[in-house]
Amino acid sequence: MPPSHDPISTLGSSLGKKVIIKCKRHKTFTGVLKSFNTHLNVLLENVSFTFFERNPEEDNALEEKSEKFNRIVLRGDSIVFIGLK
Amino acid sequence: MPPSHDPISTLGSSLGKKVIIKCKRHKTFTGVLKSFNTHLNVLLENVSFTFFERNPEEDNALEEKSEKFNRIVLRGDSIVFIGLK
Amino acid sequence: MPPSHDPISTLGSSLGKKVIIKCKRHKTFTGVLKSFNTHLNVLLENVSFTFFERNPEEDNALEEKSEKFNRIVLRGDSIVFIGLK
Amino acid sequence: MPPSHDPISTLGSSLGKKVIIKCKRHKTFTGVLKSFNTHLNVLLENVSFTFFERNPEEDNALEEKSEKFNRIVLRGDSIVFIGLK
Amino acid sequence: MPPSHDPISTLGSSLGKKVIIKCKRHKTFTGVLKSFNTHLNVLLENVSFTFFERNPEEDNALEEKSEKFNRIVLRGDSIVFIGLK
Amino acid sequence: MPPSHDPISTLGSSLGKKVIIKCKRHKTFTGVLKSFNTHLNVLLENVSFTFFERNPEEDNALEEKSEKFNRIVLRGDSIVFIGLK
Amino acid sequence: MPPSHDPISTLGSSLGKKVIIKCKRHKTFTGVLKSFNTHLNVLLENVSFTFFERNPEEDNALEEKSEKFNRIVLRGDSIVFIGLK
C-alpha cells in the first residue's frame, strides 16, 4: 500500500465539528461529531434527521420528514458518506 | 486512530434508560436499554414496536401498526441508529 | 465496554419457553426455544410460521399464510428480533 | 453462554432424512439431508425445488414452478430455515 | 459437529462434469465444472447463461435471454445452489 | 496467486488527481483522491455528488440532483468502481 | 478439499487480455484485465461500461447507456461473473 493516510482517521480533525452524513435510502443526518471507530460507527450530538416516508393516510404519498435527537449512535453499515467542512 | 471514545461504549451511560431505535424499513422500537454488545445487539425491556404492513383485506393498503413486548433481543444488523436522551 | 451482560446470553433464561421471532419481510415464528448460538441461529420446537405470499391464481393478491413445523433451525441472519416473556 | 447445544449440530440427527428448506424469495427445497457444515451449506438428494417466476409470454404473470434435481449443494446464505421431522 | 462430509467437498466428484447453477434474480448457468474453492467461487467451461432483462425498446417488456461463454469465473456470493448429476 | 499487483494499490498513482466514483443506486462522485485504504474507503476533496431522488411535491417524479462538498469520507461498501485518468 | 485449482487464480492466464465482467443490476464491463486480488477486485483498462438508467426527462423510460474509461478499479462485491476467452 502507498504511504496514504487512512481516510477514516481524517475524521479525527472533525471531532467537535458539524458534519453531514448521507445514508442509504435518502436518510440524512446533520450533527456534531463526538466520536467514531474503524467501522465508521459514529456518535453525533444535536442531530437533525431527515428522511422520506409514505403516509398511509394520504394515499401513501411520499413525504419528507424531519426529527431532532440530542445524541445518536449511528451504525457505520448504514452510511454512504460523511461530509466534512 | 485519534483519542476518540468508541461510539458504542457511549451506550453504557444509557443502561437502564429509555432509548429509541430506528431500524431498516421504518421499524421503530422504544424501550429501556438493559444490555448491548460490540455488534450492537441490544436487550430492551418494556418495548413498543411500530412498523408498517400491507393489509391484504384492505386492498393491500399500508397500515401503521404497534405491538408491545416485555423484553426483546434486537439484532444489531437491523439497526440504523439508537437515539439517546 | 461497560459491565453489561451480553444480550444474546439473556436468551438462556428462555430455553424451554415460548418465544416469538420476527424476521425480515414480515415472517413471524412462534415456538419453544430449544437452543441458540452466538450468531443467533436458533432451534425452535412446535413452531407456527406466518408469512405473506402473492397468490398467482388470485391476481397476485397478497395472502397471509400459516404453516406448522415440529422443529426448525432458523438462521440468525434472517432475524430482526426475538421477543421473550 | 448457557449450556445450550448448538442449533446447527441438531441437524446431525436428520442426516439421511427428509427435510424442508425455506429460502429467501419464496424458494422451497425438499429432499434428503446428506451433509451440512457450520455455515449451513447443505447437500440434499432427491430434491424438489419450487419457486415463483414471472412469465414474459403471459404478460409477466407470476407462476409457481417446480423442478427436480438428483443432488444439490445449497448455500447457507440463501436459507431462512430448515424444517425437521 | 457430527461426522458429516463438507457439502462443498462433494463438488469434487463433479469436476469435469456438467452442472447447473442457479443464482439470485433468476440467473442460470450450465457448464462443465473445472474448479471451485471453499467460498463456492467456481470455474465453468462451455457455459450457457440464461437470464431475464427488460427491453427499453419494447415498453420494458421482460425478455428471457441467453449468452454463451467459453469460460467464466462465477462468484460464490451470487449462487443459490449447484445441481449435480 | 499470479504475480499480479493488487488492484487497490494502483490507486496510489491517482493520489492528488481527479477520479470519478460510481456507487450503487446511480450515485456518482467526482473529486480529488486524497487517501484510501484496503477496504476502498476513500477521502475525496472538491466533491461533486450527483444522484436521483423522487420529489414528493412533483408527483414523486424522479429528479437528477447535484451537491458540492469540500471533503467527504466515502465508504468502500457503497462503491461499484473508481475511474482513473 | 479435492486437488482443484482455485478458480480465481485461473484469472492469471487472462492478464493482459480482454474480459467481460457482468455485475449486479445489469451492469457490464469489457476491458483488458491488468490485475486482480483474492476478493476479485480487478483493475481494467480501455473499459466500456454499459448499464440501464431511468431518464427523468423521458417519463422515466429505461435507457441503455454506455461510457468509456481509461482505467477502473472494480470492486469484487459487485461482480457476478468474469467471462474469459
Short mmCIF file of C-alpha atoms in Angstrom, two decimals, chain B residues 8-9 12 15 25 27 29 34-38 41-43 49 51-54 56 60 67 69-75 77-78, chain C residues 1-2 4-8 10-11 13-14 20 22 25-26 39-40 52 54 62-64 76-85:
data_model
loop_
_atom_site.label_atom_id
_atom_site.label_comp_id
_atom_site.label_asym_id
_atom_site.label_seq_id
_atom_site.Cartn_x
_atom_site.Cartn_y
_atom_site.Cartn_z
CA ILE B 8 -20.76 2.05 21.10
CA SER B 9 -19.31 2.32 24.61
CA GLY B 12 -23.12 2.37 28.68
CA LEU B 15 -28.23 1.47 30.51
CA ARG B 25 -37.74 -0.41 6.65
CA LYS B 27 -39.32 -0.20 12.06
CA PHE B 29 -38.50 0.41 18.84
CA LYS B 34 -30.75 -3.35 29.51
CA SER B 35 -27.61 -4.55 27.71
CA PHE B 36 -25.70 -4.41 24.43
CA ASN B 37 -22.57 -5.84 22.82
CA THR B 38 -20.00 -4.67 20.27
CA ASN B 41 -27.14 -6.41 19.53
CA VAL B 42 -29.31 -4.99 22.33
CA LEU B 43 -31.66 -6.16 25.05
CA PHE B 49 -42.61 -1.62 18.35
CA PHE B 51 -43.98 -0.67 11.82
CA PHE B 52 -45.80 -0.54 8.51
CA GLU B 53 -47.56 -3.52 6.97
CA ARG B 54 -49.77 -4.05 3.96
CA PRO B 56 -54.47 -7.98 2.35
CA ASN B 60 -53.05 -4.03 0.43
CA GLU B 67 -47.06 -4.06 19.32
CA PHE B 69 -43.17 -6.74 24.23
CA ASN B 70 -41.85 -7.27 27.74
CA ARG B 71 -38.32 -7.99 26.55
CA ILE B 72 -36.69 -8.34 23.16
CA VAL B 73 -33.23 -9.21 21.86
CA LEU B 74 -32.75 -6.98 18.80
CA ARG B 75 -30.06 -7.85 16.24
CA ASP B 77 -27.66 -5.79 11.82
CA SER B 78 -31.18 -4.39 11.67
CA MET C 1 -17.04 -1.81 27.24
CA PRO C 2 -19.25 -1.31 30.30
CA SER C 4 -23.17 -5.13 30.67
CA HIS C 5 -24.34 -8.72 30.13
CA ASP C 6 -24.30 -9.88 26.52
CA PRO C 7 -27.86 -9.54 25.14
CA ILE C 8 -27.65 -12.91 23.46
CA THR C 10 -30.10 -13.43 28.05
CA LEU C 11 -31.78 -15.97 25.79
CA SER C 13 -33.29 -17.89 30.61
CA SER C 14 -35.85 -18.51 27.86
CA ILE C 20 -41.83 -15.00 19.18
CA LYS C 22 -39.82 -11.55 13.90
CA ARG C 25 -40.15 -9.44 5.18
CA HIS C 26 -42.90 -9.91 7.77
CA HIS C 39 -24.79 -15.92 15.64
CA LEU C 40 -28.40 -16.05 16.87
CA PHE C 52 -47.31 -13.17 3.32
CA ARG C 54 -48.75 -13.46 -3.52
CA LEU C 62 -51.23 -10.76 -1.06
CA GLU C 63 -52.32 -13.52 1.33
CA GLU C 64 -51.37 -14.23 4.92
CA GLY C 76 -29.71 -15.74 12.72
CA ASP C 77 -29.19 -13.64 9.59
CA SER C 78 -32.92 -13.65 8.95
CA ILE C 79 -33.88 -12.46 12.43
CA VAL C 80 -34.81 -8.89 13.34
CA PHE C 81 -35.69 -9.57 16.98
CA ILE C 82 -36.68 -12.26 19.48
CA GLY C 83 -39.48 -11.43 21.90
CA LEU C 84 -39.24 -13.03 25.35
CA LYS C 85 -41.88 -13.38 28.03
#
